[in-house]
N, CA, C and O atoms as a Tripos MOL2 file, in Angstrom:
@<TRIPOS>MOLECULE
protein
  296   295    74     0     0
PROTEIN
NO_CHARGES

@<TRIPOS>ATOM
      1 N          45.3280  -52.5220   32.4030 N.3       1 MET1
      2 CA         45.6830  -51.0460   31.0810 C.3       1 MET1
      3 C          45.1390  -49.7460   31.8410 C.2       1 MET1
      4 O          43.9760  -49.3470   31.9020 O.2       1 MET1
      5 N          46.7840  -48.9610   32.6420 N.am      2 PRO2
      6 CA         46.3230  -48.3290   33.4880 C.3       2 PRO2
      7 C          45.0040  -47.1030   33.5980 C.2       2 PRO2
      8 O          44.5300  -46.3270   32.7680 O.2       2 PRO2
      9 N          44.8050  -47.2880   34.5750 N.am      3 SER3
     10 CA         43.2610  -46.4520   34.5980 C.3       3 SER3
     11 C          43.8110  -44.9170   35.5700 C.2       3 SER3
     12 O          44.8980  -44.8360   36.1420 O.2       3 SER3
     13 N          43.0250  -44.1130   35.5500 N.am      4 LEU4
     14 CA         43.1150  -43.4160   36.7700 C.3       4 LEU4
     15 C          42.3630  -42.6840   37.2620 C.2       4 LEU4
     16 O          41.7770  -42.2310   36.2790 O.2       4 LEU4
     17 N          41.5840  -41.8330   38.8490 N.am      5 ASN5
     18 CA         40.9740  -41.5780   38.5790 C.3       5 ASN5
     19 C          41.0200  -39.6280   38.2730 C.2       5 ASN5
     20 O          42.0120  -39.3870   37.5850 O.2       5 ASN5
     21 N          40.2490  -38.3590   38.6030 N.am      6 VAL6
     22 CA         39.5950  -37.7640   38.3880 C.3       6 VAL6
     23 C          39.0750  -37.1190   38.9740 C.2       6 VAL6
     24 O          37.8590  -37.3110   38.9410 O.2       6 VAL6
     25 N          39.5320  -36.0340   39.8230 N.am      7 SER7
     26 CA         38.3310  -35.3250   40.3760 C.3       7 SER7
     27 C          37.4910  -33.8420   40.3850 C.2       7 SER7
     28 O          38.2450  -33.0260   40.9130 O.2       7 SER7
     29 N          36.7490  -33.4650   40.1600 N.am      8 PHE8
     30 CA         35.7100  -32.5780   39.5780 C.3       8 PHE8
     31 C          34.8150  -31.9920   40.2550 C.2       8 PHE8
     32 O          34.0310  -32.4450   41.0890 O.2       8 PHE8
     33 N          34.9240  -31.2270   39.9640 N.am      9 THR9
     34 CA         33.7070  -30.1360   41.0070 C.3       9 THR9
     35 C          32.6240  -31.0120   40.4650 C.2       9 THR9
     36 O          32.6780  -31.9810   39.7090 O.2       9 THR9
     37 N          31.3400  -30.2380   41.2230 N.am     10 GLU10
     38 CA         30.3050  -30.6210   41.2060 C.3      10 GLU10
     39 C          29.6000  -29.4520   39.5290 C.2      10 GLU10
     40 O          28.6110  -29.3240   38.8070 O.2      10 GLU10
     41 N          30.6010  -29.0510   39.6890 N.am     11 GLU11
     42 CA         29.8650  -27.8680   38.3920 C.3      11 GLU11
     43 C          31.1900  -27.8790   37.5400 C.2      11 GLU11
     44 O          31.6120  -26.8030   37.1170 O.2      11 GLU11
     45 N          31.7370  -28.8300   37.3190 N.am     12 GLU12
     46 CA         32.7970  -28.8080   36.1450 C.3      12 GLU12
     47 C          32.3690  -30.2110   35.4650 C.2      12 GLU12
     48 O          32.6270  -30.4480   34.2850 O.2      12 GLU12
     49 N          31.6220  -31.2170   36.3950 N.am     13 LEU13
     50 CA         30.9530  -32.7180   35.7850 C.3      13 LEU13
     51 C          30.7170  -32.5730   34.8270 C.2      13 LEU13
     52 O          31.0200  -32.9930   33.7110 O.2      13 LEU13
     53 N          29.4680  -31.2100   35.7420 N.am     14 GLU14
     54 CA         28.1010  -31.1720   34.7550 C.3      14 GLU14
     55 C          28.4570  -30.5380   33.4690 C.2      14 GLU14
     56 O          27.5300  -30.2930   32.6980 O.2      14 GLU14
     57 N          29.9660  -30.1590   33.0390 N.am     15 GLY15
     58 CA         29.9120  -29.2150   31.7720 C.3      15 GLY15
     59 C          30.6990  -30.2270   31.0970 C.2      15 GLY15
     60 O          30.5350  -30.3110   29.8800 O.2      15 GLY15
     61 N          31.8390  -31.3130   31.8680 N.am     16 VAL16
     62 CA         32.0350  -32.3340   31.3290 C.3      16 VAL16
     63 C          30.5990  -33.3190   30.9310 C.2      16 VAL16
     64 O          30.3780  -33.5740   29.7470 O.2      16 VAL16
     65 N          29.7540  -33.7870   31.9290 N.am     17 ARG17
     66 CA         28.9440  -34.3050   31.2350 C.3      17 ARG17
     67 C          28.5900  -33.6330   29.8920 C.2      17 ARG17
     68 O          28.9260  -34.0130   28.7700 O.2      17 ARG17
     69 N          27.9730  -32.7450   30.1690 N.am     18 ALA18
     70 CA         27.0960  -32.1420   28.7220 C.3      18 ALA18
     71 C          27.9770  -31.9700   27.4110 C.2      18 ALA18
     72 O          27.4100  -31.9020   26.3200 O.2      18 ALA18
     73 N          29.7190  -31.8800   27.5370 N.am     19 ALA19
     74 CA         29.9480  -31.8800   26.5130 C.3      19 ALA19
     75 C          30.6880  -33.0360   25.9910 C.2      19 ALA19
     76 O          31.6100  -32.9100   25.1850 O.2      19 ALA19
     77 N          30.2060  -34.3810   26.5410 N.am     20 ALA20
     78 CA         29.9380  -35.4890   26.0670 C.3      20 ALA20
     79 C          29.2520  -36.0710   25.5810 C.2      20 ALA20
     80 O          29.3530  -37.1820   25.0600 O.2      20 ALA20
     81 N          28.1370  -35.1370   25.7250 N.am     21 ALA21
     82 CA         26.3930  -35.9400   25.5500 C.3      21 ALA21
     83 C          26.3510  -35.3810   24.2670 C.2      21 ALA21
     84 O          26.4370  -36.2150   23.3650 O.2      21 ALA21
     85 N          26.2140  -33.8820   23.8270 N.am     22 ALA22
     86 CA         27.2870  -33.5360   23.3170 C.3      22 ALA22
     87 C          27.4170  -34.2280   21.6250 C.2      22 ALA22
     88 O          26.8080  -34.0580   20.5690 O.2      22 ALA22
     89 N          28.6010  -35.0990   22.1030 N.am     23 GLU23
     90 CA         29.9890  -35.5290   21.2900 C.3      23 GLU23
     91 C          29.1890  -37.1240   21.1980 C.2      23 GLU23
     92 O          29.5320  -37.9660   20.3680 O.2      23 GLU23
     93 N          27.9940  -37.3620   22.2840 N.am     24 GLY24
     94 CA         27.0410  -38.9220   21.8450 C.3      24 GLY24
     95 C          27.7050  -39.8490   22.4590 C.2      24 GLY24
     96 O          27.3080  -40.9960   22.6620 O.2      24 GLY24
     97 N          29.2890  -39.1340   22.9440 N.am     25 LYS25
     98 CA         29.9640  -40.1080   23.9980 C.3      25 LYS25
     99 C          29.4060  -40.3430   25.4380 C.2      25 LYS25
    100 O          28.6560  -39.6770   26.1520 O.2      25 LYS25
    101 N          30.0660  -41.5640   25.6050 N.am     26 SER26
    102 CA         29.9820  -41.4850   27.7270 C.3      26 SER26
    103 C          31.3360  -40.8490   27.8790 C.2      26 SER26
    104 O          32.1430  -40.5080   27.0140 O.2      26 SER26
    105 N          31.3900  -40.7650   29.2830 N.am     27 LEU27
    106 CA         32.0190  -39.7750   29.6700 C.3      27 LEU27
    107 C          33.5180  -39.9700   29.8240 C.2      27 LEU27
    108 O          34.3400  -39.0540   29.8340 O.2      27 LEU27
    109 N          33.6890  -40.8140   29.9020 N.am     28 LYS28
    110 CA         34.7330  -42.4420   29.7710 C.3      28 LYS28
    111 C          35.2550  -41.8670   29.3200 C.2      28 LYS28
    112 O          36.1090  -41.1180   29.7940 O.2      28 LYS28
    113 N          34.7580  -42.0720   27.5750 N.am     29 GLN29
    114 CA         35.2720  -42.3230   25.9980 C.3      29 GLN29
    115 C          35.0680  -40.6170   26.3500 C.2      29 GLN29
    116 O          35.9580  -40.0480   25.7180 O.2      29 GLN29
    117 N          34.6360  -40.0810   26.7480 N.am     30 TYR30
    118 CA         35.0300  -38.2960   25.2170 C.3      30 TYR30
    119 C          35.7160  -37.9140   26.9100 C.2      30 TYR30
    120 O          35.4220  -36.7660   27.2440 O.2      30 TYR30
    121 N          36.4710  -38.6130   27.8690 N.am     31 LEU31
    122 CA         37.7340  -38.1960   28.5220 C.3      31 LEU31
    123 C          39.4370  -38.5260   28.0610 C.2      31 LEU31
    124 O          40.5000  -37.9060   28.0470 O.2      31 LEU31
    125 N          38.9800  -39.7800   27.7420 N.am     32 HIS32
    126 CA         39.8850  -40.5780   26.8490 C.3      32 HIS32
    127 C          40.7300  -39.6050   25.4530 C.2      32 HIS32
    128 O          41.7680  -39.2550   24.8920 O.2      32 HIS32
    129 N          39.0560  -39.5770   25.5470 N.am     33 ASP33
    130 CA         39.7020  -39.0760   23.6350 C.3      33 ASP33
    131 C          40.4860  -36.9880   24.0920 C.2      33 ASP33
    132 O          41.3820  -36.2610   23.6620 O.2      33 ASP33
    133 N          40.0810  -36.9630   24.4900 N.am     34 LEU34
    134 CA         39.9780  -35.1120   24.8350 C.3      34 LEU34
    135 C          41.4310  -35.4520   25.4250 C.2      34 LEU34
    136 O          42.2590  -34.5990   25.1060 O.2      34 LEU34
    137 N          41.9140  -36.4570   26.1800 N.am     35 GLY35
    138 CA         43.4660  -36.2350   26.1410 C.3      35 GLY35
    139 C          44.7830  -36.9980   24.8360 C.2      35 GLY35
    140 O          46.0140  -36.9870   24.8550 O.2      35 GLY35
    141 N          44.2210  -37.3290   24.2720 N.am     36 VAL36
    142 CA         44.3810  -38.2010   22.9930 C.3      36 VAL36
    143 C          44.6420  -37.3080   21.5490 C.2      36 VAL36
    144 O          45.3740  -37.4880   20.5760 O.2      36 VAL36
    145 N          43.6900  -36.2900   21.9160 N.am     37 ARG37
    146 CA         43.1070  -35.3620   20.5160 C.3      37 ARG37
    147 C          44.4160  -33.9550   21.4210 C.2      37 ARG37
    148 O          45.1040  -33.4740   20.5200 O.2      37 ARG37
    149 N          44.8370  -33.2680   22.9680 N.am     38 GLU38
    150 CA         45.2580  -33.1120   22.8880 C.3      38 GLU38
    151 C          47.2150  -33.3630   23.0950 C.2      38 GLU38
    152 O          48.1310  -32.8120   23.7040 O.2      38 GLU38
    153 N          47.0360  -34.4970   22.1890 N.am     39 HIS39
    154 CA         49.0350  -34.7660   23.1100 C.3      39 HIS39
    155 C          48.6310  -34.7160   21.2920 C.2      39 HIS39
    156 O          49.5650  -34.4390   20.5400 O.2      39 HIS39
    157 N          47.3780  -34.9630   20.7420 N.am     40 GLN40
    158 CA         48.1320  -34.5890   18.9250 C.3      40 GLN40
    159 C          47.8520  -33.4660   18.4150 C.2      40 GLN40
    160 O          48.2620  -33.2120   17.2820 O.2      40 GLN40
    161 N          47.2970  -32.7930   18.9390 N.am     41 ARG41
    162 CA         47.2380  -31.5330   18.9390 C.3      41 ARG41
    163 C          48.5100  -30.4510   19.3350 C.2      41 ARG41
    164 O          48.9070  -29.5570   18.5870 O.2      41 ARG41
    165 N          49.0290  -30.7480   20.6540 N.am     42 LYS42
    166 CA         50.3990  -31.2040   20.4020 C.3      42 LYS42
    167 C          51.8970  -31.1650   20.0080 C.2      42 LYS42
    168 O          52.8830  -30.4960   20.3180 O.2      42 LYS42
    169 N          51.5710  -32.3170   19.0800 N.am     43 GLN43
    170 CA         52.9880  -32.8710   17.7230 C.3      43 GLN43
    171 C          52.4320  -32.5670   17.2700 C.2      43 GLN43
    172 O          52.4950  -33.5600   16.5460 O.2      43 GLN43
    173 N          51.2040  -31.6090   16.5050 N.am     44 PHE44
    174 CA         51.0410  -30.9870   15.0120 C.3      44 PHE44
    175 C          51.8860  -29.6700   14.9700 C.2      44 PHE44
    176 O          52.6680  -29.1570   14.1700 O.2      44 PHE44
    177 N          51.3460  -29.3440   16.2560 N.am     45 VAL45
    178 CA         52.3260  -28.0410   16.7200 C.3      45 VAL45
    179 C          53.4040  -27.1120   16.2180 C.2      45 VAL45
    180 O          53.5980  -26.0050   15.7160 O.2      45 VAL45
    181 N          54.1650  -28.5330   16.7750 N.am     46 ALA46
    182 CA         55.5700  -29.3400   16.6330 C.3      46 ALA46
    183 C          56.0800  -29.4550   15.6370 C.2      46 ALA46
    184 O          57.2070  -29.0790   15.3120 O.2      46 ALA46
    185 N          55.6130  -29.7770   15.2770 N.am     47 GLY47
    186 CA         55.3950  -29.7280   14.0720 C.3      47 GLY47
    187 C          55.6430  -28.5790   13.0900 C.2      47 GLY47
    188 O          56.6280  -27.9310   12.7370 O.2      47 GLY47
    189 N          54.7760  -28.5930   12.8970 N.am     48 ALA48
    190 CA         53.8530  -26.4090   12.2360 C.3      48 ALA48
    191 C          55.7820  -25.9760   12.0640 C.2      48 ALA48
    192 O          56.5000  -26.1440   11.0780 O.2      48 ALA48
    193 N          56.2290  -25.2520   13.7730 N.am     49 VAL49
    194 CA         56.5780  -24.8950   14.0950 C.3      49 VAL49
    195 C          58.5550  -24.8230   13.9430 C.2      49 VAL49
    196 O          59.4450  -24.0010   14.1620 O.2      49 VAL49
    197 N          58.3870  -26.6810   13.2800 N.am     50 THR50
    198 CA         59.2600  -27.1320   12.8000 C.3      50 THR50
    199 C          59.8170  -26.8560   11.9200 C.2      50 THR50
    200 O          61.0230  -26.6130   11.8780 O.2      50 THR50
    201 N          58.4230  -26.8210   10.3060 N.am     51 TRP51
    202 CA         57.9010  -26.6800    9.6550 C.3      51 TRP51
    203 C          58.9330  -25.3590    9.2340 C.2      51 TRP51
    204 O          60.0730  -25.5300    8.8010 O.2      51 TRP51
    205 N          58.0500  -23.4770    9.5340 N.am     52 SER52
    206 CA         57.6080  -23.1290    9.8160 C.3      52 SER52
    207 C          59.4810  -22.2970   10.0130 C.2      52 SER52
    208 O          60.2200  -21.6410    9.2780 O.2      52 SER52
    209 N          59.5340  -22.7340   11.1590 N.am     53 GLU53
    210 CA         61.5150  -22.3100   11.1710 C.3      53 GLU53
    211 C          62.4300  -22.6300    9.8050 C.2      53 GLU53
    212 O          63.3980  -22.1860    9.1880 O.2      53 GLU53
    213 N          61.6240  -23.5170    9.7720 N.am     54 ARG54
    214 CA         62.9640  -24.6750    8.2040 C.3      54 ARG54
    215 C          62.5000  -23.0920    7.2510 C.2      54 ARG54
    216 O          63.3530  -22.2300    7.0350 O.2      54 ARG54
    217 N          61.5550  -22.9990    6.9430 N.am     55 LEU55
    218 CA         61.1790  -21.9530    5.3960 C.3      55 LEU55
    219 C          61.9700  -20.3790    5.8070 C.2      55 LEU55
    220 O          62.6310  -19.6200    5.0980 O.2      55 LEU55
    221 N          61.6600  -20.3140    6.9360 N.am     56 ARG56
    222 CA         61.0300  -18.9920    6.6190 C.3      56 ARG56
    223 C          62.8880  -17.9640    6.4770 C.2      56 ARG56
    224 O          62.8730  -16.7400    6.6020 O.2      56 ARG56
    225 N          63.7940  -18.4670    6.3060 N.am     57 ALA57
    226 CA         64.4980  -18.2000    5.0270 C.3      57 ALA57
    227 C          63.9550  -17.3190    3.6760 C.2      57 ALA57
    228 O          63.9640  -16.1360    3.3380 O.2      57 ALA57
    229 N          63.3880  -18.8400    3.0040 N.am     58 GLU58
    230 CA         62.7240  -18.4420    2.0710 C.3      58 GLU58
    231 C          61.9850  -17.8790    1.8530 C.2      58 GLU58
    232 O          61.8450  -17.3200    0.7650 O.2      58 GLU58
    233 N          60.6650  -17.7500    3.4900 N.am     59 PHE59
    234 CA         59.9590  -17.0380    3.1350 C.3      59 PHE59
    235 C          60.4320  -15.1710    2.8910 C.2      59 PHE59
    236 O          60.1320  -14.5080    1.8980 O.2      59 PHE59
    237 N          61.0520  -14.7760    3.8500 N.am     60 ASP60
    238 CA         61.8470  -13.9060    3.9830 C.3      60 ASP60
    239 C          61.7720  -13.5150    2.8430 C.2      60 ASP60
    240 O          60.9660  -12.8460    2.1970 O.2      60 ASP60
    241 N          62.8810  -14.0980    2.6230 N.am     61 GLU61
    242 CA         63.9920  -13.8600    0.8080 C.3      61 GLU61
    243 C          62.5880  -13.3920   -0.2520 C.2      61 GLU61
    244 O          62.7500  -12.5920   -1.1740 O.2      61 GLU61
    245 N          61.4650  -13.9190    0.0020 N.am     62 ALA62
    246 CA         60.0950  -14.0610   -1.4460 C.3      62 ALA62
    247 C          59.6450  -13.2550   -0.8000 C.2      62 ALA62
    248 O          60.5360  -12.4050   -0.8050 O.2      62 ALA62
    249 N          58.7370  -12.8230   -0.1180 N.am     63 PHE63
    250 CA         57.7080  -12.1900    0.3230 C.3      63 PHE63
    251 C          59.2680  -10.5100    1.7710 C.2      63 PHE63
    252 O          59.0910  -10.5530    2.9880 O.2      63 PHE63
    253 N          59.6880  -10.1230    1.5570 N.am     64 PRO64
    254 CA         60.6280   -8.9290    2.5530 C.3      64 PRO64
    255 C          60.0320   -8.0750    2.4550 C.2      64 PRO64
    256 O          60.7620   -7.0830    2.4680 O.2      64 PRO64
    257 N          58.5160   -7.7010    2.3000 N.am     65 ASP65
    258 CA         57.0790   -6.0410    3.2690 C.3      65 ASP65
    259 C          55.9670   -6.8950    3.4960 C.2      65 ASP65
    260 O          54.8290   -6.4290    3.4540 O.2      65 ASP65
    261 N          56.1930   -8.1980    3.7520 N.am     66 GLU66
    262 CA         55.6740   -9.0330    4.9120 C.3      66 GLU66
    263 C          55.6680   -8.6650    5.5590 C.2      66 GLU66
    264 O          55.1000   -7.7420    6.1420 O.2      66 GLU66
    265 N          56.7230   -9.6840    5.7180 N.am     67 LEU67
    266 CA         56.6940   -9.5890    7.6150 C.3      67 LEU67
    267 C          58.1780   -9.4450    8.5030 C.2      67 LEU67
    268 O          59.0740  -10.2880    8.4490 O.2      67 LEU67
    269 N          58.2260   -8.1210    9.3680 N.am     68 PRO68
    270 CA         59.7660   -8.3320    9.8170 C.3      68 PRO68
    271 C          60.6010   -9.6410    9.4280 C.2      68 PRO68
    272 O          60.3520  -10.8450    9.4870 O.2      68 PRO68
    273 N          62.1440   -8.5810    8.8330 N.am     69 PRO69
    274 CA         63.5700  -10.3770    8.4950 C.3      69 PRO69
    275 C          62.6710  -11.6730   10.2940 C.2      69 PRO69
    276 O          61.9030  -11.5120   11.2420 O.2      69 PRO69
    277 N          63.4410  -12.6690    9.7300 N.am     70 ALA70
    278 CA         63.1400  -14.0670   11.2250 C.3      70 ALA70
    279 C          64.0710  -13.0840   12.3700 C.2      70 ALA70
    280 O          64.3290  -11.9620   11.9330 O.2      70 ALA70
    281 N          64.4640  -13.3150   13.4270 N.am     71 GLY71
    282 CA         65.2600  -12.4540   14.2170 C.3      71 GLY71
    283 C          65.6190  -11.0510   14.4420 C.2      71 GLY71
    284 O          66.5350  -10.4270   14.9770 O.2      71 GLY71
    285 N          63.8620  -10.6630   13.4390 N.am     72 HIS72
    286 CA         63.8020   -8.5100   13.6120 C.3      72 HIS72
    287 C          62.7030   -8.1040   14.3490 C.2      72 HIS72
    288 O          61.6130   -8.3860   13.8530 O.2      72 HIS72
    289 N          62.7100   -7.3150   15.7610 N.am     73 ALA73
    290 CA         61.1330   -7.3410   16.1030 C.3      73 ALA73
    291 C          61.1900   -6.5770   14.9970 C.2      73 ALA73
    292 O          62.0970   -6.2200   14.2450 O.2      73 ALA73
    293 N          59.4110   -6.3090   15.0890 N.am     74 ALA74
    294 CA         58.6840   -6.0160   14.5730 C.3      74 ALA74
    295 C          58.4080   -3.7420   14.9280 C.2      74 ALA74
    296 O          57.5070   -3.1320   14.3520 O.2      74 ALA74
@<TRIPOS>BOND
     1     1     2 1
     2     2     3 1
     3     3     4 2
     4     3     5 am
     5     5     6 1
     6     6     7 1
     7     7     8 2
     8     7     9 am
     9     9    10 1
    10    10    11 1
    11    11    12 2
    12    11    13 am
    13    13    14 1
    14    14    15 1
    15    15    16 2
    16    15    17 am
    17    17    18 1
    18    18    19 1
    19    19    20 2
    20    19    21 am
    21    21    22 1
    22    22    23 1
    23    23    24 2
    24    23    25 am
    25    25    26 1
    26    26    27 1
    27    27    28 2
    28    27    29 am
    29    29    30 1
    30    30    31 1
    31    31    32 2
    32    31    33 am
    33    33    34 1
    34    34    35 1
    35    35    36 2
    36    35    37 am
    37    37    38 1
    38    38    39 1
    39    39    40 2
    40    39    41 am
    41    41    42 1
    42    42    43 1
    43    43    44 2
    44    43    45 am
    45    45    46 1
    46    46    47 1
    47    47    48 2
    48    47    49 am
    49    49    50 1
    50    50    51 1
    51    51    52 2
    52    51    53 am
    53    53    54 1
    54    54    55 1
    55    55    56 2
    56    55    57 am
    57    57    58 1
    58    58    59 1
    59    59    60 2
    60    59    61 am
    61    61    62 1
    62    62    63 1
    63    63    64 2
    64    63    65 am
    65    65    66 1
    66    66    67 1
    67    67    68 2
    68    67    69 am
    69    69    70 1
    70    70    71 1
    71    71    72 2
    72    71    73 am
    73    73    74 1
    74    74    75 1
    75    75    76 2
    76    75    77 am
    77    77    78 1
    78    78    79 1
    79    79    80 2
    80    79    81 am
    81    81    82 1
    82    82    83 1
    83    83    84 2
    84    83    85 am
    85    85    86 1
    86    86    87 1
    87    87    88 2
    88    87    89 am
    89    89    90 1
    90    90    91 1
    91    91    92 2
    92    91    93 am
    93    93    94 1
    94    94    95 1
    95    95    96 2
    96    95    97 am
    97    97    98 1
    98    98    99 1
    99    99   100 2
   100    99   101 am
   101   101   102 1
   102   102   103 1
   103   103   104 2
   104   103   105 am
   105   105   106 1
   106   106   107 1
   107   107   108 2
   108   107   109 am
   109   109   110 1
   110   110   111 1
   111   111   112 2
   112   111   113 am
   113   113   114 1
   114   114   115 1
   115   115   116 2
   116   115   117 am
   117   117   118 1
   118   118   119 1
   119   119   120 2
   120   119   121 am
   121   121   122 1
   122   122   123 1
   123   123   124 2
   124   123   125 am
   125   125   126 1
   126   126   127 1
   127   127   128 2
   128   127   129 am
   129   129   130 1
   130   130   131 1
   131   131   132 2
   132   131   133 am
   133   133   134 1
   134   134   135 1
   135   135   136 2
   136   135   137 am
   137   137   138 1
   138   138   139 1
   139   139   140 2
   140   139   141 am
   141   141   142 1
   142   142   143 1
   143   143   144 2
   144   143   145 am
   145   145   146 1
   146   146   147 1
   147   147   148 2
   148   147   149 am
   149   149   150 1
   150   150   151 1
   151   151   152 2
   152   151   153 am
   153   153   154 1
   154   154   155 1
   155   155   156 2
   156   155   157 am
   157   157   158 1
   158   158   159 1
   159   159   160 2
   160   159   161 am
   161   161   162 1
   162   162   163 1
   163   163   164 2
   164   163   165 am
   165   165   166 1
   166   166   167 1
   167   167   168 2
   168   167   169 am
   169   169   170 1
   170   170   171 1
   171   171   172 2
   172   171   173 am
   173   173   174 1
   174   174   175 1
   175   175   176 2
   176   175   177 am
   177   177   178 1
   178   178   179 1
   179   179   180 2
   180   179   181 am
   181   181   182 1
   182   182   183 1
   183   183   184 2
   184   183   185 am
   185   185   186 1
   186   186   187 1
   187   187   188 2
   188   187   189 am
   189   189   190 1
   190   190   191 1
   191   191   192 2
   192   191   193 am
   193   193   194 1
   194   194   195 1
   195   195   196 2
   196   195   197 am
   197   197   198 1
   198   198   199 1
   199   199   200 2
   200   199   201 am
   201   201   202 1
   202   202   203 1
   203   203   204 2
   204   203   205 am
   205   205   206 1
   206   206   207 1
   207   207   208 2
   208   207   209 am
   209   209   210 1
   210   210   211 1
   211   211   212 2
   212   211   213 am
   213   213   214 1
   214   214   215 1
   215   215   216 2
   216   215   217 am
   217   217   218 1
   218   218   219 1
   219   219   220 2
   220   219   221 am
   221   221   222 1
   222   222   223 1
   223   223   224 2
   224   223   225 am
   225   225   226 1
   226   226   227 1
   227   227   228 2
   228   227   229 am
   229   229   230 1
   230   230   231 1
   231   231   232 2
   232   231   233 am
   233   233   234 1
   234   234   235 1
   235   235   236 2
   236   235   237 am
   237   237   238 1
   238   238   239 1
   239   239   240 2
   240   239   241 am
   241   241   242 1
   242   242   243 1
   243   243   244 2
   244   243   245 am
   245   245   246 1
   246   246   247 1
   247   247   248 2
   248   247   249 am
   249   249   250 1
   250   250   251 1
   251   251   252 2
   252   251   253 am
   253   253   254 1
   254   254   255 1
   255   255   256 2
   256   255   257 am
   257   257   258 1
   258   258   259 1
   259   259   260 2
   260   259   261 am
   261   261   262 1
   262   262   263 1
   263   263   264 2
   264   263   265 am
   265   265   266 1
   266   266   267 1
   267   267   268 2
   268   267   269 am
   269   269   270 1
   270   270   271 1
   271   271   272 2
   272   271   273 am
   273   273   274 1
   274   274   275 1
   275   275   276 2
   276   275   277 am
   277   277   278 1
   278   278   279 1
   279   279   280 2
   280   279   281 am
   281   281   282 1
   282   282   283 1
   283   283   284 2
   284   283   285 am
   285   285   286 1
   286   286   287 1
   287   287   288 2
   288   287   289 am
   289   289   290 1
   290   290   291 1
   291   291   292 2
   292   291   293 am
   293   293   294 1
   294   294   295 1
   295   295   296 2
@<TRIPOS>SUBSTRUCTURE
     1 MET1         2 RESIDUE 1 A MET
     2 PRO2         6 RESIDUE 1 A PRO
     3 SER3        10 RESIDUE 1 A SER
     4 LEU4        14 RESIDUE 1 A LEU
     5 ASN5        18 RESIDUE 1 A ASN
     6 VAL6        22 RESIDUE 1 A VAL
     7 SER7        26 RESIDUE 1 A SER
     8 PHE8        30 RESIDUE 1 A PHE
     9 THR9        34 RESIDUE 1 A THR
    10 GLU10       38 RESIDUE 1 A GLU
    11 GLU11       42 RESIDUE 1 A GLU
    12 GLU12       46 RESIDUE 1 A GLU
    13 LEU13       50 RESIDUE 1 A LEU
    14 GLU14       54 RESIDUE 1 A GLU
    15 GLY15       58 RESIDUE 1 A GLY
    16 VAL16       62 RESIDUE 1 A VAL
    17 ARG17       66 RESIDUE 1 A ARG
    18 ALA18       70 RESIDUE 1 A ALA
    19 ALA19       74 RESIDUE 1 A ALA
    20 ALA20       78 RESIDUE 1 A ALA
    21 ALA21       82 RESIDUE 1 A ALA
    22 ALA22       86 RESIDUE 1 A ALA
    23 GLU23       90 RESIDUE 1 A GLU
    24 GLY24       94 RESIDUE 1 A GLY
    25 LYS25       98 RESIDUE 1 A LYS
    26 SER26      102 RESIDUE 1 A SER
    27 LEU27      106 RESIDUE 1 A LEU
    28 LYS28      110 RESIDUE 1 A LYS
    29 GLN29      114 RESIDUE 1 A GLN
    30 TYR30      118 RESIDUE 1 A TYR
    31 LEU31      122 RESIDUE 1 A LEU
    32 HIS32      126 RESIDUE 1 A HIS
    33 ASP33      130 RESIDUE 1 A ASP
    34 LEU34      134 RESIDUE 1 A LEU
    35 GLY35      138 RESIDUE 1 A GLY
    36 VAL36      142 RESIDUE 1 A VAL
    37 ARG37      146 RESIDUE 1 A ARG
    38 GLU38      150 RESIDUE 1 A GLU
    39 HIS39      154 RESIDUE 1 A HIS
    40 GLN40      158 RESIDUE 1 A GLN
    41 ARG41      162 RESIDUE 1 A ARG
    42 LYS42      166 RESIDUE 1 A LYS
    43 GLN43      170 RESIDUE 1 A GLN
    44 PHE44      174 RESIDUE 1 A PHE
    45 VAL45      178 RESIDUE 1 A VAL
    46 ALA46      182 RESIDUE 1 A ALA
    47 GLY47      186 RESIDUE 1 A GLY
    48 ALA48      190 RESIDUE 1 A ALA
    49 VAL49      194 RESIDUE 1 A VAL
    50 THR50      198 RESIDUE 1 A THR
    51 TRP51      202 RESIDUE 1 A TRP
    52 SER52      206 RESIDUE 1 A SER
    53 GLU53      210 RESIDUE 1 A GLU
    54 ARG54      214 RESIDUE 1 A ARG
    55 LEU55      218 RESIDUE 1 A LEU
    56 ARG56      222 RESIDUE 1 A ARG
    57 ALA57      226 RESIDUE 1 A ALA
    58 GLU58      230 RESIDUE 1 A GLU
    59 PHE59      234 RESIDUE 1 A PHE
    60 ASP60      238 RESIDUE 1 A ASP
    61 GLU61      242 RESIDUE 1 A GLU
    62 ALA62      246 RESIDUE 1 A ALA
    63 PHE63      250 RESIDUE 1 A PHE
    64 PRO64      254 RESIDUE 1 A PRO
    65 ASP65      258 RESIDUE 1 A ASP
    66 GLU66      262 RESIDUE 1 A GLU
    67 LEU67      266 RESIDUE 1 A LEU
    68 PRO68      270 RESIDUE 1 A PRO
    69 PRO69      274 RESIDUE 1 A PRO
    70 ALA70      278 RESIDUE 1 A ALA
    71 GLY71      282 RESIDUE 1 A GLY
    72 HIS72      286 RESIDUE 1 A HIS
    73 ALA73      290 RESIDUE 1 A ALA
    74 ALA74      294 RESIDUE 1 A ALA
C-alpha cells in the first residue's frame, strides 16, 4: 500500500496530535481520514454546484424577488 512522509513543525504536530486524540484515533488514522474526508467534501461541493446550476432557472422563476436572476449582479 502506498504511503508518504509528511513534515510538521513541532507546534503543528502538537496540534495534529491533540486533534487525533480528541477523536480517539491514532495519528496515522486521523491523517488518513482527514485526507479522505477532504476528497469527499470536494466531491459533495462539486455535486451541489452542479445541482444548483441545473435548478437555477426554475428557482429564479419561482422566486423572482429572492435573489437577482442568474447572470445578473446584485
